[in-house]
PDB file of C-alpha atoms in Angstrom:
ATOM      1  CA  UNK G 786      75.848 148.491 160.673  1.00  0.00           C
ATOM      2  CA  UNK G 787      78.659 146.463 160.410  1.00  0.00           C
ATOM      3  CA  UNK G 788      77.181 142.954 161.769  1.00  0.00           C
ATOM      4  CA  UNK G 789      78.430 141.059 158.695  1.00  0.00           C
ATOM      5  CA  UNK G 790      81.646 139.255 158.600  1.00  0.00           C
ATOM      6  CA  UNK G 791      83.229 136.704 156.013  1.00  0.00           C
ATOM      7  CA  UNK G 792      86.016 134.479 157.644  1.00  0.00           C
ATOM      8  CA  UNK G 793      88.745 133.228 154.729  1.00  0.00           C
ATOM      9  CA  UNK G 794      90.992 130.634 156.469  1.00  0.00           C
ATOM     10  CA  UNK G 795      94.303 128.440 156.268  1.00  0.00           C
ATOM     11  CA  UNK G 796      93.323 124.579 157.418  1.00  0.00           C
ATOM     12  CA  UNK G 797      94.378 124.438 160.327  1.00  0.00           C
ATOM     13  CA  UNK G 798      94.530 128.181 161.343  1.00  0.00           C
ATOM     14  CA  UNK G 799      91.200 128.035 163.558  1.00  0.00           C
ATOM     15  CA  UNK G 800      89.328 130.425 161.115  1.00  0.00           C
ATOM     16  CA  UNK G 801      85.701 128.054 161.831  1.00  0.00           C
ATOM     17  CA  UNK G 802      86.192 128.228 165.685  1.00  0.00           C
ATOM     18  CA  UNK G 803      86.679 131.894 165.486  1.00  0.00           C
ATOM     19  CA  UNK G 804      83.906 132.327 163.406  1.00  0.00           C
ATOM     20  CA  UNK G 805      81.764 130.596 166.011  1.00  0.00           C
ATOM     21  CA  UNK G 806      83.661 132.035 168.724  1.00  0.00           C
ATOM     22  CA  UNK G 807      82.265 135.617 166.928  1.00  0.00           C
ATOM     23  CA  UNK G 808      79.476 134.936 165.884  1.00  0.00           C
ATOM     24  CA  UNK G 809      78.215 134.014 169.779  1.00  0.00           C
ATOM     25  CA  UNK G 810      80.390 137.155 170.742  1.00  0.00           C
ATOM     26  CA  UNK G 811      77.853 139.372 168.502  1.00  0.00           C
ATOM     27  CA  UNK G 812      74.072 137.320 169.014  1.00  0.00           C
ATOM     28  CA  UNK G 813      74.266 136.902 164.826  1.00  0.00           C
ATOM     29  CA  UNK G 814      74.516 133.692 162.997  1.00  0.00           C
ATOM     30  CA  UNK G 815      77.127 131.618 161.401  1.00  0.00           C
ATOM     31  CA  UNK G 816      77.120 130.132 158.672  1.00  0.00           C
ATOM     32  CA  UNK G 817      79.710 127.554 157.783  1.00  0.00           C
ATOM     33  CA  UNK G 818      78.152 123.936 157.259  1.00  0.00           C
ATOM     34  CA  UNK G 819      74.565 125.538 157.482  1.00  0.00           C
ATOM     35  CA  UNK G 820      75.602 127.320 154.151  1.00  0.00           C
ATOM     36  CA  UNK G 821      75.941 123.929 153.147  1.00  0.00           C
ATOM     37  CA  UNK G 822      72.847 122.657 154.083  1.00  0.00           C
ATOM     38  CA  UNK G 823      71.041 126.061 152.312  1.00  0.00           C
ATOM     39  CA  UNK G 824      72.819 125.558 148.942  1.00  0.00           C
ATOM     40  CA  UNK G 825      71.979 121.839 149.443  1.00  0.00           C
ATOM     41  CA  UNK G 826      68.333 123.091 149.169  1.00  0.00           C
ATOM     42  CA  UNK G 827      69.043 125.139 146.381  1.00  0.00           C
ATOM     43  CA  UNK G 828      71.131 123.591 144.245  1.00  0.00           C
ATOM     44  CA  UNK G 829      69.566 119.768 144.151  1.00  0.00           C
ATOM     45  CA  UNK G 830      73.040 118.659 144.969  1.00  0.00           C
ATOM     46  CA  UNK G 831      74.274 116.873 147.854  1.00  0.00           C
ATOM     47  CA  UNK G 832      75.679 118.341 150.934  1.00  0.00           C
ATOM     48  CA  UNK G 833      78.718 116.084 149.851  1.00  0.00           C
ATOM     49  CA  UNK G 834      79.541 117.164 147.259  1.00  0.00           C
ATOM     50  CA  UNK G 835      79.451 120.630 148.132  1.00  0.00           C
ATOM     51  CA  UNK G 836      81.278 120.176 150.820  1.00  0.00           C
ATOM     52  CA  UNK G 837      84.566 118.738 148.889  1.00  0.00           C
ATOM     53  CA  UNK G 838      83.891 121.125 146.022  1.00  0.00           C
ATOM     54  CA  UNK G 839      86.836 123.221 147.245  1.00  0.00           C
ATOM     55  CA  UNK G 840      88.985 120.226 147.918  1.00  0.00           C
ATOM     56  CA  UNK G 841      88.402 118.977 144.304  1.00  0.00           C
ATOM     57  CA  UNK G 842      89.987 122.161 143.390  1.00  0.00           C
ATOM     58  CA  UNK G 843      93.878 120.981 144.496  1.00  0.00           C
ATOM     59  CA  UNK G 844      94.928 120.468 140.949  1.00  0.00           C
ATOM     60  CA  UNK G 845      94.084 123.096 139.215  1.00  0.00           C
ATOM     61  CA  UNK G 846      94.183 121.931 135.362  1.00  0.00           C
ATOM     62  CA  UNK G 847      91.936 119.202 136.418  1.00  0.00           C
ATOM     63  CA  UNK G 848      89.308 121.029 138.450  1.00  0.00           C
ATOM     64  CA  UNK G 849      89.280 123.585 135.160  1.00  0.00           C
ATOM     65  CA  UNK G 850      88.397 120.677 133.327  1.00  0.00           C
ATOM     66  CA  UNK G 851      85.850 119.046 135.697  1.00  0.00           C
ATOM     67  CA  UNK G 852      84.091 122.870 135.828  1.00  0.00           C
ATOM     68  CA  UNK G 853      83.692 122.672 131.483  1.00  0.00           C
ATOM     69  CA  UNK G 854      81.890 119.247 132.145  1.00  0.00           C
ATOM     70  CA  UNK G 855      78.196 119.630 131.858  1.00  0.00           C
ATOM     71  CA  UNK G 856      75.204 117.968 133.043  1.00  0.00           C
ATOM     72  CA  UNK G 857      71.515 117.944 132.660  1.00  0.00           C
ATOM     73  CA  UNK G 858      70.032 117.904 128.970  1.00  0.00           C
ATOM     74  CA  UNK G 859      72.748 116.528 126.495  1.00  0.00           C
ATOM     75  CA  UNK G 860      71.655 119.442 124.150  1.00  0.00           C
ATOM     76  CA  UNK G 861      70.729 122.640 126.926  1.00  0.00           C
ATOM     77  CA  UNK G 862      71.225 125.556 125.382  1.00  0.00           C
ATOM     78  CA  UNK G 863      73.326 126.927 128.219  1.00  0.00           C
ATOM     79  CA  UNK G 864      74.531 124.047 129.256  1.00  0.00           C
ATOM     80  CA  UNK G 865      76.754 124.662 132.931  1.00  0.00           C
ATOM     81  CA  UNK G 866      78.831 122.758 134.901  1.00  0.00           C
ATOM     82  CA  UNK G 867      78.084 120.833 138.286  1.00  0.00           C
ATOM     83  CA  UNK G 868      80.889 123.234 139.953  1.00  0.00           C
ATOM     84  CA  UNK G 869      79.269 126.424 138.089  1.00  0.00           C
ATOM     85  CA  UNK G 870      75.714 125.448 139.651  1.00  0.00           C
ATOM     86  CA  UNK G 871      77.146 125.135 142.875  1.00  0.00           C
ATOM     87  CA  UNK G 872      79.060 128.636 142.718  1.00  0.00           C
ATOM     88  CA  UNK G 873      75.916 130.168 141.701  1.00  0.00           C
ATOM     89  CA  UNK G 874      73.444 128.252 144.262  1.00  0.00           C
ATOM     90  CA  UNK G 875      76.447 129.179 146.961  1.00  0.00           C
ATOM     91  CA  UNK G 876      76.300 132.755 145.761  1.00  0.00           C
ATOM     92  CA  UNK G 877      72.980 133.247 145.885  1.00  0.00           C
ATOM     93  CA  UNK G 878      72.448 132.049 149.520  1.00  0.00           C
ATOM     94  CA  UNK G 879      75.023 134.226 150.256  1.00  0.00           C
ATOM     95  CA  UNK G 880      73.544 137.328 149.083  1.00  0.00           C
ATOM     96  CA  UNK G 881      69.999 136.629 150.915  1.00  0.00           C
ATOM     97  CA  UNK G 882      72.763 136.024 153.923  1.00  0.00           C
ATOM     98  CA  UNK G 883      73.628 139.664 153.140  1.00  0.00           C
ATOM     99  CA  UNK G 884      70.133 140.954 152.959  1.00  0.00           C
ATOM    100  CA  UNK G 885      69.090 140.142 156.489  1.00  0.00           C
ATOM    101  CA  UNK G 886      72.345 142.568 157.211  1.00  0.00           C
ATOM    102  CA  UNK G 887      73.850 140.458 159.923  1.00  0.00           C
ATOM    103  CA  UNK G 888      75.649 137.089 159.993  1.00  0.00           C
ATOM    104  CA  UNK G 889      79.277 135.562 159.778  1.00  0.00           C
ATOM    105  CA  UNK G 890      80.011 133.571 156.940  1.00  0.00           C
ATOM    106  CA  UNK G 891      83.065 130.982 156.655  1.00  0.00           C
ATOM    107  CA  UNK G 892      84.745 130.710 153.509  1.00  0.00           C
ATOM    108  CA  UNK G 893      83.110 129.990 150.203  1.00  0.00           C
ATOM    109  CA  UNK G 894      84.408 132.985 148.638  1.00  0.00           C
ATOM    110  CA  UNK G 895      81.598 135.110 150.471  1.00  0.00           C
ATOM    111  CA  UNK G 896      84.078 138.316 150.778  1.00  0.00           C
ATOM    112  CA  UNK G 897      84.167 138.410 146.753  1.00  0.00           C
ATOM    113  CA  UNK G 898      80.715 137.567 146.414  1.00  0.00           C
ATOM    114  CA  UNK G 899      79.696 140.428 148.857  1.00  0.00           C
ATOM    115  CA  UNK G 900      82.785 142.945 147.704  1.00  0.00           C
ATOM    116  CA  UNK G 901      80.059 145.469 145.953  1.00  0.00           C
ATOM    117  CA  UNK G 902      77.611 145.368 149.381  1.00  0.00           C
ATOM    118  CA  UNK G 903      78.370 147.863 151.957  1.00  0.00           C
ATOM    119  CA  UNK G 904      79.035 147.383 155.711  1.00  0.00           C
ATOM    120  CA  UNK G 905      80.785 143.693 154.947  1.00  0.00           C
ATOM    121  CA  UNK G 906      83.836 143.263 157.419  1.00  0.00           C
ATOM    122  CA  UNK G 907      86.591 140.596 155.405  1.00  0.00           C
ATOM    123  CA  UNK G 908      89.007 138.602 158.005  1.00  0.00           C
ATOM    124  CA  UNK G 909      91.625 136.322 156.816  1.00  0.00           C
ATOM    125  CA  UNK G 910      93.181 133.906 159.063  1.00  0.00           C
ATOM    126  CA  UNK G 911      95.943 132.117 159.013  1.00  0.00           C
ATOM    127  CA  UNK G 912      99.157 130.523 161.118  1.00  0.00           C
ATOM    128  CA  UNK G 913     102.513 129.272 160.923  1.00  0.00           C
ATOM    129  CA  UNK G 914     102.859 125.273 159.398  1.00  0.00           C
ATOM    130  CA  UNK G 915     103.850 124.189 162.773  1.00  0.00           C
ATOM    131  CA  UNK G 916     100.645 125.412 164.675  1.00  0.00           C
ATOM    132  CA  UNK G 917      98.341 124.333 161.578  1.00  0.00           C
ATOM    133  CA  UNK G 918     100.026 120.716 162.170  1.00  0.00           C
ATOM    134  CA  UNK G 919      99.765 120.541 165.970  1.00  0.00           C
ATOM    135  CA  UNK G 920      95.893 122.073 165.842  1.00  0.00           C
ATOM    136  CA  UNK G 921      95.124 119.492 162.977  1.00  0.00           C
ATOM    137  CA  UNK G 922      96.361 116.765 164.848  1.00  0.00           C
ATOM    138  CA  UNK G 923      95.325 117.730 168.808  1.00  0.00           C
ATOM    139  CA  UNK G 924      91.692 118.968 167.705  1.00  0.00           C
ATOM    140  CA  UNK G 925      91.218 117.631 164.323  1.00  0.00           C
ATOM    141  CA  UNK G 926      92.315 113.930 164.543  1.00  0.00           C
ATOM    142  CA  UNK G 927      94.455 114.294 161.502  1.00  0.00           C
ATOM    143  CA  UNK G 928      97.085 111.609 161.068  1.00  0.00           C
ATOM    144  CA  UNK G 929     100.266 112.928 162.186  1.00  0.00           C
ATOM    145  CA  UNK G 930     102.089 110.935 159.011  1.00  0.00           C
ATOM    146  CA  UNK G 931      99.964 113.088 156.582  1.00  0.00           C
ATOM    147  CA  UNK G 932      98.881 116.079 157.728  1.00  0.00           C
ATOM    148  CA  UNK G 933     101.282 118.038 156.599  1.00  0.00           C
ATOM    149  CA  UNK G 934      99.966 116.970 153.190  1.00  0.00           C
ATOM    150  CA  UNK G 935      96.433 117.131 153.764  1.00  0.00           C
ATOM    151  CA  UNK G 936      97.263 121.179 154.847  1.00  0.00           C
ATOM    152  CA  UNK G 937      99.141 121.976 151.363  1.00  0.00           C
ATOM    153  CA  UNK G 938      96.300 120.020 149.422  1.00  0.00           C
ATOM    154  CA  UNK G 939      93.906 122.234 151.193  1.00  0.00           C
ATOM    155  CA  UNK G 940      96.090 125.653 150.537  1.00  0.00           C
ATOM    156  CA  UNK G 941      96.343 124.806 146.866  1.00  0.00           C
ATOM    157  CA  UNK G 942      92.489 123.798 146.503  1.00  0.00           C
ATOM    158  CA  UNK G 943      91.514 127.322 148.345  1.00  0.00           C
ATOM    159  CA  UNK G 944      94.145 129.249 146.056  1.00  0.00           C
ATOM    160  CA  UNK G 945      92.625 127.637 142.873  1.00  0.00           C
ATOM    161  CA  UNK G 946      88.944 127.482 143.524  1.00  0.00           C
ATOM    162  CA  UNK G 947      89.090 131.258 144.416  1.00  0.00           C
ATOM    163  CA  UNK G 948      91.325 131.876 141.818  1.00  0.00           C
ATOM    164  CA  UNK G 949      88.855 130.013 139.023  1.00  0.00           C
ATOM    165  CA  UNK G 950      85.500 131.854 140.053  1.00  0.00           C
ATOM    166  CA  UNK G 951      86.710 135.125 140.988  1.00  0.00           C
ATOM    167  CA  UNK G 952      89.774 136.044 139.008  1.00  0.00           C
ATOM    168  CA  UNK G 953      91.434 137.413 142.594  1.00  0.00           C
ATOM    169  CA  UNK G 954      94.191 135.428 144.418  1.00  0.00           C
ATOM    170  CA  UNK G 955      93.174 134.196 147.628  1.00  0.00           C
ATOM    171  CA  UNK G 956      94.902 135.611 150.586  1.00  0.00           C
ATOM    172  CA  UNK G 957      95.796 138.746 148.665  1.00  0.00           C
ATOM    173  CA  UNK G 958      95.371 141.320 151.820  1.00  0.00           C
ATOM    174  CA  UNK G 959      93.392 143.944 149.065  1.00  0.00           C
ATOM    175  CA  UNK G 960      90.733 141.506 149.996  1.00  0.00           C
ATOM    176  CA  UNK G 961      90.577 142.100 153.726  1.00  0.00           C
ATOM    177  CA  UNK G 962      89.791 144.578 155.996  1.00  0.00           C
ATOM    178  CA  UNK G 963      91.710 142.363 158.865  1.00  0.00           C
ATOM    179  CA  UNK G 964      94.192 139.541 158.879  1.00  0.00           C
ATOM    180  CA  UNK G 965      95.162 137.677 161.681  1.00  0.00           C
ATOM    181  CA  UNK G 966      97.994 135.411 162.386  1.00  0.00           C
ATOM    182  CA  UNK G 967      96.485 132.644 164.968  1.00  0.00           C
ATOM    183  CA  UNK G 968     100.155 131.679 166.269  1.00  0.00           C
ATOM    184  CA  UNK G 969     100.694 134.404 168.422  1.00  0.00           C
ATOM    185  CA  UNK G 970      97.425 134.928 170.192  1.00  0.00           C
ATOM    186  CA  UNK G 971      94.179 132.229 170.824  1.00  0.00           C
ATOM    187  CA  UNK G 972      91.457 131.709 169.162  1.00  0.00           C
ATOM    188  CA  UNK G 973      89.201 133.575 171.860  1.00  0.00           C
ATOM    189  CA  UNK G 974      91.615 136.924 171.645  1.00  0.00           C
ATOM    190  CA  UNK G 975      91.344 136.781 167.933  1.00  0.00           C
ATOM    191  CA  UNK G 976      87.603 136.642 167.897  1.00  0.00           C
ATOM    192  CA  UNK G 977      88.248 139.828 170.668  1.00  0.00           C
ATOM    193  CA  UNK G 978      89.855 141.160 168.050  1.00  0.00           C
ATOM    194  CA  UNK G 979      87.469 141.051 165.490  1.00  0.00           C
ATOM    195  CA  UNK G 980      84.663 142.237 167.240  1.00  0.00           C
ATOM    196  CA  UNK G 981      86.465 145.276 168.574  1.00  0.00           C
ATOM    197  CA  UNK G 982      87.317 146.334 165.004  1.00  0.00           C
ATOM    198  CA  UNK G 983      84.069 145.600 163.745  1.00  0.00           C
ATOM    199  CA  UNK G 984      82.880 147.954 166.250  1.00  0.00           C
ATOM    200  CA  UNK G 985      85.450 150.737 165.856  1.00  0.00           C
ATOM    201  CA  UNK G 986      85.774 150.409 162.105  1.00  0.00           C
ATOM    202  CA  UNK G 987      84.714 153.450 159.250  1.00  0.00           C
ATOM    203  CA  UNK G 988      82.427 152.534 156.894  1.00  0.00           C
ATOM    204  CA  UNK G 989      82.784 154.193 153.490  1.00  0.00           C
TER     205      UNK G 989
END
């Protein structure tokens, strides 16, 4: 009990990498762009545009308005939005996730999706602005003149999208079991870290 994880993560913070990092640590699988590729299958939509769903979500009056536009059938009589299909198609691959009990899944609001299914471990992770610049730029590739940008744009896209489809905030610590703070130790302590509290953890 206890093999399945949900990483929530700053950009920048190293929250993928120590997803891997765990996921190798325990012999289960991740799933960060492969949850992609599953709602991909699922959904009909393209691994694209799943994959800047989140990011559309910086503005959060305009993503609000993008999720009430429809598509399919001009007349459906429950007619949903592109980003509600996607939520749904995400949420539902995340559950089957859950049902093979084992698994650590990166972002996509898995820890609310999962919140009612026992044995689920939540880990936020995040860092100070300075380290989430230097990693961005070092190992990312980000442009030194924007990235400081790019990292709010992706804060306030993660806030709102997990605000809009869960009606939580996002970082809120009521929704962890374990938050780490990647500027004080490396990415191969904190995946240490969450593997030894996985282990020693209660389960209620």
């Amino acid at each position: 009990m206890g093999n399945l994880i949900t990483i929530s993560r700053e950009y920048g913070s190293g929250g993928r990498m120590i997803g891997r990092l765990v996921a190798d640590k325990l012999n289960i699988p991740l799933y960060d762009k492969e949850l992609i590729e599953l709602a991909s299958e699922k959904s009909g939509l393209s691994p694209e545009i799943i994959e800047k769903a989140e990011l559309r979500a910086k503005n959060s009056l305009s993503y609000t308005f993008a999720s009430a536009m429809t598509f399919g059938e001009a007349f459906a009589a429950e007619p949903v939005s592109v980003d509600e299909k996607l939520f749904v198609a995400q949420s539902e691959v995340i559950r089957q996730i859950a049902n093979t009990g084992e698994g650590v899944i990166v972002g996509r609001c898995a820890d609310y999706i999962l919140e009612d299914v026992s044995g689920v471990t939540n880990v936020f992770i995040y860092a100070e602005m300075d380290d989430k610049i230097k990693r961005c730029v070092e190992m990312y590739g980000e442009d030194p003149s924007k990235v400081k940008k790019l990292i709010t744009d992706y804060g306030k896209a993660r806030v709102n999208y997990y605000s809009f489809h869960t009606g939580k905030k996002w970082g809120n610590y009521d929704n962890y079991n374990l938050a780490i703070n990647t500027s004080y130790i490396s990415d191969e302590e904190a995946a240490n870290l969450i593997v030894e509290y996985v282990k020693r953890r209660l389960y209620k």
